mmCIF file of C-alpha atoms in Angstrom:
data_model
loop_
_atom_site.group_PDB
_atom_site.id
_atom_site.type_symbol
_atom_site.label_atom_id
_atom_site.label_comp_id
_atom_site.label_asym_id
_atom_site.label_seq_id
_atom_site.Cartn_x
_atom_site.Cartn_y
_atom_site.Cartn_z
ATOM 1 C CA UNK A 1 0.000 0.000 0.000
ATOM 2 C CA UNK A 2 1.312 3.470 -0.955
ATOM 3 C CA UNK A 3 0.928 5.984 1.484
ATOM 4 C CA UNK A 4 2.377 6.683 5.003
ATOM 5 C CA UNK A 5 4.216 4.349 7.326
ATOM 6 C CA UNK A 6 5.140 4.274 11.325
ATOM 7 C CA UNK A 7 7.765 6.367 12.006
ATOM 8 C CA UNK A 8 11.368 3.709 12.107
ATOM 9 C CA UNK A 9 12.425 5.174 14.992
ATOM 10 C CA UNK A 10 9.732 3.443 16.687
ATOM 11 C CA UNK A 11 7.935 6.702 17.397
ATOM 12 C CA UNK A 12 4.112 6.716 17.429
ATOM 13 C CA UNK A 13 3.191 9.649 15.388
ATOM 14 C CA UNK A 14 0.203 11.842 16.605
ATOM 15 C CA UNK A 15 -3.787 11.165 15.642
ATOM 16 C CA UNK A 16 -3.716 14.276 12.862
ATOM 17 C CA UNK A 17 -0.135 13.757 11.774
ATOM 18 C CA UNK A 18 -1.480 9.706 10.829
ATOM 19 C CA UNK A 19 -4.574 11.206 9.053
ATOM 20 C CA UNK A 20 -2.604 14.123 7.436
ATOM 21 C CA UNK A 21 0.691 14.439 6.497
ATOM 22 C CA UNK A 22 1.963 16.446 3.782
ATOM 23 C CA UNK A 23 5.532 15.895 4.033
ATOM 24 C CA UNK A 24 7.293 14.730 0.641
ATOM 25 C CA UNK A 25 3.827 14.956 -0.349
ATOM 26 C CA UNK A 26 5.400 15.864 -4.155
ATOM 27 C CA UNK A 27 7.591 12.191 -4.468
ATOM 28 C CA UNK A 28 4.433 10.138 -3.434
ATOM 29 C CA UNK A 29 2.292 12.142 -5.831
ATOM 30 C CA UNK A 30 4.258 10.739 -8.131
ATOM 31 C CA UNK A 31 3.472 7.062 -7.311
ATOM 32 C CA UNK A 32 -0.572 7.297 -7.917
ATOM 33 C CA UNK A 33 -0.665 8.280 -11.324
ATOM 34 C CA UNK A 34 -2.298 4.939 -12.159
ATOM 35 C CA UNK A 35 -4.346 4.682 -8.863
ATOM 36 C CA UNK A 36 -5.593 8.513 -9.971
ATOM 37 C CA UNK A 37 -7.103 7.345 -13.570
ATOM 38 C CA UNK A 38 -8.521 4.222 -12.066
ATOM 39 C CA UNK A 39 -10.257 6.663 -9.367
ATOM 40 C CA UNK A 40 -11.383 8.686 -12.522
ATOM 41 C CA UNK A 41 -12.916 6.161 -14.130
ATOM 42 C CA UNK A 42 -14.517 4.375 -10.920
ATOM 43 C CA UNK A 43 -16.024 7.931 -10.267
ATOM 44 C CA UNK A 44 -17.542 7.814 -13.937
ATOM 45 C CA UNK A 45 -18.735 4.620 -13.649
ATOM 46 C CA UNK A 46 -19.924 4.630 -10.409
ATOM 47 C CA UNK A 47 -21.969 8.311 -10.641
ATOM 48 C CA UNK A 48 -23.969 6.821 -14.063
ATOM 49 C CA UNK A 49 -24.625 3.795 -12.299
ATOM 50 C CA UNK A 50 -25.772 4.991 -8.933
ATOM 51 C CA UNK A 51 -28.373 7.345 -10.699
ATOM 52 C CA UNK A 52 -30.440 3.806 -11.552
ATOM 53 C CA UNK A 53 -29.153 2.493 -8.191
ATOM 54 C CA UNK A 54 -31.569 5.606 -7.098
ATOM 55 C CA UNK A 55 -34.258 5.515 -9.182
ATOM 56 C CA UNK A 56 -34.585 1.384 -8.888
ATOM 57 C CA UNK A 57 -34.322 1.423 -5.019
ATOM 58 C CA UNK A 58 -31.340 -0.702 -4.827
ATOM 59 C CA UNK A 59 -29.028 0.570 -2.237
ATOM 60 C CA UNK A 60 -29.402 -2.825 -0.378
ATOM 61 C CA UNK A 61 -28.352 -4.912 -3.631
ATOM 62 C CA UNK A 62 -25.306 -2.926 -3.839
ATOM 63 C CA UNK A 63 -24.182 -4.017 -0.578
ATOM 64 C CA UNK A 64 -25.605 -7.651 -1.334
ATOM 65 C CA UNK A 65 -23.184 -7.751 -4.502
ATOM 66 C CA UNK A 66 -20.617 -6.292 -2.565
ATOM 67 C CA UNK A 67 -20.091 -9.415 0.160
ATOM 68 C CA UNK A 68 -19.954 -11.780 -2.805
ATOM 69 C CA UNK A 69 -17.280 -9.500 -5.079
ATOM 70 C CA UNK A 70 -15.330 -9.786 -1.959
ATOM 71 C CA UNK A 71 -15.844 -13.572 -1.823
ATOM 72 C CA UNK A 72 -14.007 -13.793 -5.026
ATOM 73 C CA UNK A 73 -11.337 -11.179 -4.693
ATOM 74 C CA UNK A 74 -10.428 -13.157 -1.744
ATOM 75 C CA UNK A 75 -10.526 -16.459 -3.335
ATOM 76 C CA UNK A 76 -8.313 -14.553 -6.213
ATOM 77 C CA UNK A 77 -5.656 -13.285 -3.349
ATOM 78 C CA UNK A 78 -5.704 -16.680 -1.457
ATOM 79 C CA UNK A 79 -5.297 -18.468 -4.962
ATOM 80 C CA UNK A 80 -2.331 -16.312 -6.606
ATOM 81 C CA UNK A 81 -4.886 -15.353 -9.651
ATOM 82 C CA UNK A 82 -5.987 -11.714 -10.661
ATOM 83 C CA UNK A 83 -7.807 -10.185 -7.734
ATOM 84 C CA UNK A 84 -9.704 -7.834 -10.179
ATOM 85 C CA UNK A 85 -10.870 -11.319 -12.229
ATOM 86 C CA UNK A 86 -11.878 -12.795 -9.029
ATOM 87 C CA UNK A 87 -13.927 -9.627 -7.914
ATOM 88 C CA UNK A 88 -15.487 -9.459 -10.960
ATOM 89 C CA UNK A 89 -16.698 -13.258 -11.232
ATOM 90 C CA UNK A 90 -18.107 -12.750 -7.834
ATOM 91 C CA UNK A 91 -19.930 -10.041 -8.818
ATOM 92 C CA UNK A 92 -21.582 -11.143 -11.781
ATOM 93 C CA UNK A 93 -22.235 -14.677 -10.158
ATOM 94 C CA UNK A 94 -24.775 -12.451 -7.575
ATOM 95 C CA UNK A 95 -25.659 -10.159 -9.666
ATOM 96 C CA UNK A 96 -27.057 -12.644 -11.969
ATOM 97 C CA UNK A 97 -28.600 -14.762 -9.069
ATOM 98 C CA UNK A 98 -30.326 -11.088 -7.989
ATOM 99 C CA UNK A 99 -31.332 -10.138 -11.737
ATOM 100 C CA UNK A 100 -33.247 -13.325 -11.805
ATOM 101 C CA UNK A 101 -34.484 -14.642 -8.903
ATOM 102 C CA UNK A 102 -35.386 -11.217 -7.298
ATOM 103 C CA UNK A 103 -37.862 -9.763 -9.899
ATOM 104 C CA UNK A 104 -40.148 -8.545 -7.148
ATOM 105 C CA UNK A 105 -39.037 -6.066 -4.491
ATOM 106 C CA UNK A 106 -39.521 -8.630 -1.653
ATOM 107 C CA UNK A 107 -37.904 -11.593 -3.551
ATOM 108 C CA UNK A 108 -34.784 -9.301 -4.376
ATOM 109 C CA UNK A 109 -34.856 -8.382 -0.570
ATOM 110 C CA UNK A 110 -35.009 -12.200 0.431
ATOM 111 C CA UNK A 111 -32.193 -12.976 -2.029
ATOM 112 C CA UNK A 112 -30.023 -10.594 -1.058
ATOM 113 C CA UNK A 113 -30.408 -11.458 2.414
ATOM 114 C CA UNK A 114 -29.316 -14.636 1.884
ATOM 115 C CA UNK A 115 -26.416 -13.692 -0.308
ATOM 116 C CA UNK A 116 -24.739 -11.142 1.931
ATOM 117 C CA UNK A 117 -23.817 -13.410 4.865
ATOM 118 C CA UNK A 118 -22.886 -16.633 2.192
ATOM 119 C CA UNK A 119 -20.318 -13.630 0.633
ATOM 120 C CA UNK A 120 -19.078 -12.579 3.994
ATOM 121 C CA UNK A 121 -18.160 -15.649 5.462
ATOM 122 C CA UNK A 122 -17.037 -17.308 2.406
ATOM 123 C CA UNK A 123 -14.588 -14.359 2.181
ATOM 124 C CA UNK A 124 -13.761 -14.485 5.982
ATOM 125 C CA UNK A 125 -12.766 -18.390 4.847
ATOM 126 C CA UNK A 126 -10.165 -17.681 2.406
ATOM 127 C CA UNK A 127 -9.033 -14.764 3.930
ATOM 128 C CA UNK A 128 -8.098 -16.877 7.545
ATOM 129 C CA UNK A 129 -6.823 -19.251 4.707
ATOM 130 C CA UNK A 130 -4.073 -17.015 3.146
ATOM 131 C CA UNK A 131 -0.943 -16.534 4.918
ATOM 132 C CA UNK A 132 0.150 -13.285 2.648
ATOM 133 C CA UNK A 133 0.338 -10.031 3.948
ATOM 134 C CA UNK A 134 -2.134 -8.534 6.716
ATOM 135 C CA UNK A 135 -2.231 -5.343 4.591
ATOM 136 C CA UNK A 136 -3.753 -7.304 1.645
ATOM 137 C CA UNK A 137 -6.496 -8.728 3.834
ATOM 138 C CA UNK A 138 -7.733 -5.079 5.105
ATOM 139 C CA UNK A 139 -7.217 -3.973 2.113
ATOM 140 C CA UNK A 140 -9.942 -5.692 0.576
ATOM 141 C CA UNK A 141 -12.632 -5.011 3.248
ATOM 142 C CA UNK A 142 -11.896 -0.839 3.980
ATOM 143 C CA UNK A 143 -9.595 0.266 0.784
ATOM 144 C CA UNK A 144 -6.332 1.016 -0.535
ATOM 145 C CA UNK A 145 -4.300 3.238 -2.024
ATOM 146 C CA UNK A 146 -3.440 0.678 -4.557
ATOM 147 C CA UNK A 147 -0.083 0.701 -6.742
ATOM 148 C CA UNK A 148 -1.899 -0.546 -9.993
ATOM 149 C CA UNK A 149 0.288 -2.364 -12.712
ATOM 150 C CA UNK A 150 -0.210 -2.672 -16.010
ATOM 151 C CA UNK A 151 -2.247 -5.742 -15.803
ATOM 152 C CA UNK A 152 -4.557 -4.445 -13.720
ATOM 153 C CA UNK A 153 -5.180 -1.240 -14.880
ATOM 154 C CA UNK A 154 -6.066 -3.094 -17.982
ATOM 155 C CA UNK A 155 -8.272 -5.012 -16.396
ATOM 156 C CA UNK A 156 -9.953 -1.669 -14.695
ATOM 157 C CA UNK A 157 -10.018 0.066 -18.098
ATOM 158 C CA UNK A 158 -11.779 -2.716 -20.138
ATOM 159 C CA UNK A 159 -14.138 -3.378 -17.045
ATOM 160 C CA UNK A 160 -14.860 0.389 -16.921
ATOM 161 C CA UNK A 161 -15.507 0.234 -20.900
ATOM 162 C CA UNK A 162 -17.830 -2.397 -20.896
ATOM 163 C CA UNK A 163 -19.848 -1.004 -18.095
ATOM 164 C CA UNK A 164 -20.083 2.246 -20.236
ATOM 165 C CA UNK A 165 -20.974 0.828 -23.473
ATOM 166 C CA UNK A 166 -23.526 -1.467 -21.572
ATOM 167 C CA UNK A 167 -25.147 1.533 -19.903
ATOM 168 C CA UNK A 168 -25.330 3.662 -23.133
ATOM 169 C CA UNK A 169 -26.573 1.082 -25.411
ATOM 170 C CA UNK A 170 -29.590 0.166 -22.254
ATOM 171 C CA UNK A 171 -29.972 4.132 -21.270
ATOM 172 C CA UNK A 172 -33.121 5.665 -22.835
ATOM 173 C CA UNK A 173 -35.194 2.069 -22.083
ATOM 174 C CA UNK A 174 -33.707 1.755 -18.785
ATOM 175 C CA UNK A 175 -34.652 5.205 -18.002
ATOM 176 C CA UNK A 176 -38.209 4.555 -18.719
ATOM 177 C CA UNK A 177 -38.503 0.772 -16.809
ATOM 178 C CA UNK A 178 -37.174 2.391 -13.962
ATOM 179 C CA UNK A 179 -39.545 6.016 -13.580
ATOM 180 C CA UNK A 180 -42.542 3.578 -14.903
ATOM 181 C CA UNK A 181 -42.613 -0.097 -15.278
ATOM 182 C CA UNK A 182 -45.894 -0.872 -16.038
ATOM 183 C CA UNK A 183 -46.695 1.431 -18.269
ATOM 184 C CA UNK A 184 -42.846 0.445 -20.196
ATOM 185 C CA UNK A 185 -43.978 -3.094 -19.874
ATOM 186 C CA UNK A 186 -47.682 -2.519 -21.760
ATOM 187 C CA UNK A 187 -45.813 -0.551 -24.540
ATOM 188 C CA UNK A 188 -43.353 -3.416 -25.081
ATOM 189 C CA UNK A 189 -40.656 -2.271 -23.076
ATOM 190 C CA UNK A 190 -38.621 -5.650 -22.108
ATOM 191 C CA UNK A 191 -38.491 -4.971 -18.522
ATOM 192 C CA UNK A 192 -37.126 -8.202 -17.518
ATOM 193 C CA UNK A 193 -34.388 -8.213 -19.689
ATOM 194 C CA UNK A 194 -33.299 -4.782 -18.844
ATOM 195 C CA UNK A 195 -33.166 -5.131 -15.393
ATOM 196 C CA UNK A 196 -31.261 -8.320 -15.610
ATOM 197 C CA UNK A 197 -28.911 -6.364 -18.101
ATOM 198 C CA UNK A 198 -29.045 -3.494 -15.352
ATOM 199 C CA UNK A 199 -27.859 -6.032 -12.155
ATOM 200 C CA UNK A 200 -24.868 -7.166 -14.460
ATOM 201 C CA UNK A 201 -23.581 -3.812 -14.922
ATOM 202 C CA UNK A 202 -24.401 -3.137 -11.313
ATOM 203 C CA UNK A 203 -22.149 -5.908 -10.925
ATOM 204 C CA UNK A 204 -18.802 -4.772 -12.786
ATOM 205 C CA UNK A 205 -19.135 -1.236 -11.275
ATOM 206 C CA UNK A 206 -18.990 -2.849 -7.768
ATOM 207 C CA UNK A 207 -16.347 -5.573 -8.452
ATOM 208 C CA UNK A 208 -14.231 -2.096 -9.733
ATOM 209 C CA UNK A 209 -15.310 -0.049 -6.784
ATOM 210 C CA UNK A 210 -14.186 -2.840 -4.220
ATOM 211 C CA UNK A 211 -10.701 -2.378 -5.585
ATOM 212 C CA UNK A 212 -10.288 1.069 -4.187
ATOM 213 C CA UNK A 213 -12.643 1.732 -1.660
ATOM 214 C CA UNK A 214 -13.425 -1.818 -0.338
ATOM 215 C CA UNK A 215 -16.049 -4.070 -0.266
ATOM 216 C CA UNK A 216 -17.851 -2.754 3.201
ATOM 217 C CA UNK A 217 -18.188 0.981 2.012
ATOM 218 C CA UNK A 218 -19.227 0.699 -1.733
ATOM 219 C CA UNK A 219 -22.252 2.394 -1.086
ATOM 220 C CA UNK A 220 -19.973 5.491 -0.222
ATOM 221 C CA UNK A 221 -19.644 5.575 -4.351
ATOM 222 C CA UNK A 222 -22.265 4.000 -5.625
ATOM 223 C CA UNK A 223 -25.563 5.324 -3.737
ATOM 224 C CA UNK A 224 -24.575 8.119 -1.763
ATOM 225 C CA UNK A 225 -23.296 11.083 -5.208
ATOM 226 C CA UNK A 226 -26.104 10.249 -7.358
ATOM 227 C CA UNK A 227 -28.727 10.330 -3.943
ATOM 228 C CA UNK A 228 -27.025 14.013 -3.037
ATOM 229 C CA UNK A 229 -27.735 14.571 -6.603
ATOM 230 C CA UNK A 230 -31.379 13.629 -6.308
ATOM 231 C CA UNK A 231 -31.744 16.438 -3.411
ATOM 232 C CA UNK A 232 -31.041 19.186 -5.465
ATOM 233 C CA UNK A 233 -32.413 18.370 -9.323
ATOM 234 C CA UNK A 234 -34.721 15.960 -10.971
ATOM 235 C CA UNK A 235 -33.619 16.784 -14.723
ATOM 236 C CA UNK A 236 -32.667 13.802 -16.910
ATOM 237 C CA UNK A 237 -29.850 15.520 -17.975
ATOM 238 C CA UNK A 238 -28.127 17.416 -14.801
ATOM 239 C CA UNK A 239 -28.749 14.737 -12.527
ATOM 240 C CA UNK A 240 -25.651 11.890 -14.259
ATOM 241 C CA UNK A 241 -23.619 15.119 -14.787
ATOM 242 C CA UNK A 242 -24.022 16.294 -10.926
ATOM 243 C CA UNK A 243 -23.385 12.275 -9.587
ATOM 244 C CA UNK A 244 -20.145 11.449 -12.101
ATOM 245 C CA UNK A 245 -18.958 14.844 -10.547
ATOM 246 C CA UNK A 246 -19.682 14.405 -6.742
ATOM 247 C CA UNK A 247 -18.139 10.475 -7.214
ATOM 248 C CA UNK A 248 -14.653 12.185 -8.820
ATOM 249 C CA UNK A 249 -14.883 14.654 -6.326
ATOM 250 C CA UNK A 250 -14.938 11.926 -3.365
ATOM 251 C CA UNK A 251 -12.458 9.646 -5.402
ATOM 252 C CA UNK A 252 -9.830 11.695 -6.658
ATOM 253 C CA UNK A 253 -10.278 13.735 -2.795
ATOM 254 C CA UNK A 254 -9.785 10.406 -0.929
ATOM 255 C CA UNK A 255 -6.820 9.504 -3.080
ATOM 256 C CA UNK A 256 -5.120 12.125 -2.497
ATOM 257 C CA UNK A 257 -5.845 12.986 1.171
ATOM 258 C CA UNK A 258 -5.327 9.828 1.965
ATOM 259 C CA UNK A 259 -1.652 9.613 0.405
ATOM 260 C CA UNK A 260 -0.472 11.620 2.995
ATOM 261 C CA UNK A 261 -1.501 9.642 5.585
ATOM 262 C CA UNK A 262 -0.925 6.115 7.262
ATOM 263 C CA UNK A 263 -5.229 5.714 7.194
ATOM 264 C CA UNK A 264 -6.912 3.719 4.390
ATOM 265 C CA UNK A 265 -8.523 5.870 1.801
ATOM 266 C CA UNK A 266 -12.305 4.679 2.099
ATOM 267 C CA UNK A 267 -12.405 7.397 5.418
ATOM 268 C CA UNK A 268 -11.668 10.059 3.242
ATOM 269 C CA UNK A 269 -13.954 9.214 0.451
ATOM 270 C CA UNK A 270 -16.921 8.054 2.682
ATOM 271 C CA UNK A 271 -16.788 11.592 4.187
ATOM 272 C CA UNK A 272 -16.086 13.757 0.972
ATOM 273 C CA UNK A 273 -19.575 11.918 -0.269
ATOM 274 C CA UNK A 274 -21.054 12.610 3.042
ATOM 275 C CA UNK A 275 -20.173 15.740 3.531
ATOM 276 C CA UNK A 276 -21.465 16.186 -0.286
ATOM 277 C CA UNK A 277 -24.860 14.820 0.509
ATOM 278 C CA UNK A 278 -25.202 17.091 3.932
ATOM 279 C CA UNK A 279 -24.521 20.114 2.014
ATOM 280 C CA UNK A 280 -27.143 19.136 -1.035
ATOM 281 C CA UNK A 281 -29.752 18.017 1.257
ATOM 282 C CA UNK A 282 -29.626 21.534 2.996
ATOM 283 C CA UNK A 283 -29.689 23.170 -0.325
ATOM 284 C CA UNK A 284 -32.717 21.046 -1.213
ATOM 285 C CA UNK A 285 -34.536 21.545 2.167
ATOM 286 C CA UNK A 286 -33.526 25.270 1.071
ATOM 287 C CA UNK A 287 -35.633 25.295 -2.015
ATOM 288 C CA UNK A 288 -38.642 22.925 -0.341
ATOM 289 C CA UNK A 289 -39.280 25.637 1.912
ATOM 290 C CA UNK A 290 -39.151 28.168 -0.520
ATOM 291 C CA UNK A 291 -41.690 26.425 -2.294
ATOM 292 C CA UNK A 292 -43.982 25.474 0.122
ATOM 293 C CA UNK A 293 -44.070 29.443 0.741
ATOM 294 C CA UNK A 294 -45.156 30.351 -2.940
ATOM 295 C CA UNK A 295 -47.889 27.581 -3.266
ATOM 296 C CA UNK A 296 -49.199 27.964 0.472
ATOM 297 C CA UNK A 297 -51.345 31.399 -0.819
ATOM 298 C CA UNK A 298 -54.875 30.306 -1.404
ATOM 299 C CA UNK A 299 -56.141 31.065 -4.629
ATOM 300 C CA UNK A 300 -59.103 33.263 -5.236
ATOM 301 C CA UNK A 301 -61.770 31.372 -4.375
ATOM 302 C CA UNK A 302 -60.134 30.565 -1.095
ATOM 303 C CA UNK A 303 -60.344 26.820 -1.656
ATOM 304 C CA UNK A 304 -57.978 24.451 -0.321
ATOM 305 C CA UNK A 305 -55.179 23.498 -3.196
ATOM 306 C CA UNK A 306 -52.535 20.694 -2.858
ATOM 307 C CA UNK A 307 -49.090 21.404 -4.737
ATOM 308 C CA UNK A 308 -45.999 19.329 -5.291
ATOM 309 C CA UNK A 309 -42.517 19.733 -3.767
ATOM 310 C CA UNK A 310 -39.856 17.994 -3.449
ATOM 311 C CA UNK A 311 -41.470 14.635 -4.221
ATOM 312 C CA UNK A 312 -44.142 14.859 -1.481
ATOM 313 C CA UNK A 313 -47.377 16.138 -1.932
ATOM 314 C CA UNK A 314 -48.106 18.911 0.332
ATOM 315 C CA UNK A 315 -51.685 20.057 1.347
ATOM 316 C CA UNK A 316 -51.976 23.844 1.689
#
């Protein structure tokens, strides 16, 4: 892992001086050239993904996926094979079990419940398994600052292409299965397909996000930029554009804060998207009230009117 280490002298450095450190900040800058495109393109993947993570409700699949991406990379590490192959087949394996046996909300629910603890433990397995280093382990659960090779970062770039392609070819219809499904399904919409199509992509953008930020805190990418973006416009168009740029906000943020510093990265982008969301929330709240104030005068006849804000109805 690149980033800080304990002082050799055996001193224990300070609480801020672990979390940030900015000496010789300019030679380890130069180390996460590679880790800085794969945050680029995790952040673009992630923020178009998360916006149907959003409108589809599926936070807790996410999470679900997560536990069984983890399973693999950790099979991968104990193994000796690609780590980013192994995320990625355990991915798609529960993405695919998700995309078909939970077509209703409460089957998907079931499913996932099942999955998530199956994931974890199978991961816990291989993990107690491999005798490598401790750093790998943790690494996989909370994050790293990862040193990415060649290999890898061709493995990242053609995951990150496929995803794209995927997700521009399935846009438009995917758009419209996920603000109305019945009505998409009565004018021959293949709703099925698409969400099945949806959960696979949903798959590769987690397998890549667990290589950075960890399996346990993929929601910090995935869910949290496009659901900040949410709070403060509903417009087909500014909505992707606001998530892709809170995601490379958090990402490229937690790389580098976190390259100063002995802490993993997923800290530092768990509280950039946070932080993100608390400060687009009280913008929305800011424009609810607003408003509520305009449509709360009666009209002329006095009568009671009801007006929409915010995505509740309000009775005024």
């Amino acid at each position: 892992m690149i980033g800080r280490t304990p002082l050799a002298d055996g001193q224990d450095p300070g609480v801020w001086q672990q979390i940030f450190n900015f000496d010789d900040y300019g030679q380890l800058l130069g180390l996460v050239h590679n880790s800085l495109l794969a945050g680029a393109l995790l952040g673009l993947v992630g923020g178009l993904v998360g916006v149907f993570v959003i409108m589809r409700d599926l936070p807790f699949a996410v999470h679900g996926i997560s536990e069984l991406s983890f399973a693999g990379a950790s099979a991968a590490l104990l193994f000796g094979v690609n780590i980013v192959a192994g995320s990625i087949v355990g991915s798609l394996i529960a993405a695919g079990a998700i995309g078909v046996l939970g077509v209703r909300a409460r089957d998907r629910n079931s499913i996932i419940g099942v999955l998530m603890p199956f994931g974890l433990g199978l991961g816990v397995l291989f993990l107690s398994l491999y005798k490598g280093r401790a750093a790998n382990k943790f690494g996989l659960l909370t994050g790293q600052i990862i040193a990415v090779d060649t290999p890898q970062m061709a493995w990242l770039v053609g995951t990150s292409a496929a995803s794209l392609i995927a997700l521009g070819v399935i846009w438009r219809p995917l758009t419209f299965a996920s603000t109305d499904p019945e009505v998409a399904d009565a004018r021959g919409v293949p709703v099925r397909a698409l969400s099945l199509a949806f959960m696979l992509v949903l798959g590769l953008a987690v397998a890549l996000s667990v290589q950075i930020v960890g399996a346990l805190l993929v929601l910090a990418l995935l869910v949290t930029p496009a659901a900040a973006a949410a709070r403060i416009t509903a417009s087909p168009v500014l909505l992707p554009l606001l998530s892709v740029a809170f995601a490379l906000l958090a990402m490229e943020g937690g790389i580098l804060l976190a390259l100063g510093s002995t802490v993993p990265i997923s800290p530092y982008v768990t509280t950039i998207s946070f932080v993100i969301y608390l400060a687009c929330r009280l913008a929305g709240g800011r424009n609810d009230r607003r408003i509520s104030r305009t449509a709360s005068r009666p009209d002329s006849t006095g009568k009671e009117v009801q007006v929409q804000t915010g995505g509740e109805v309000r009775r005024v």
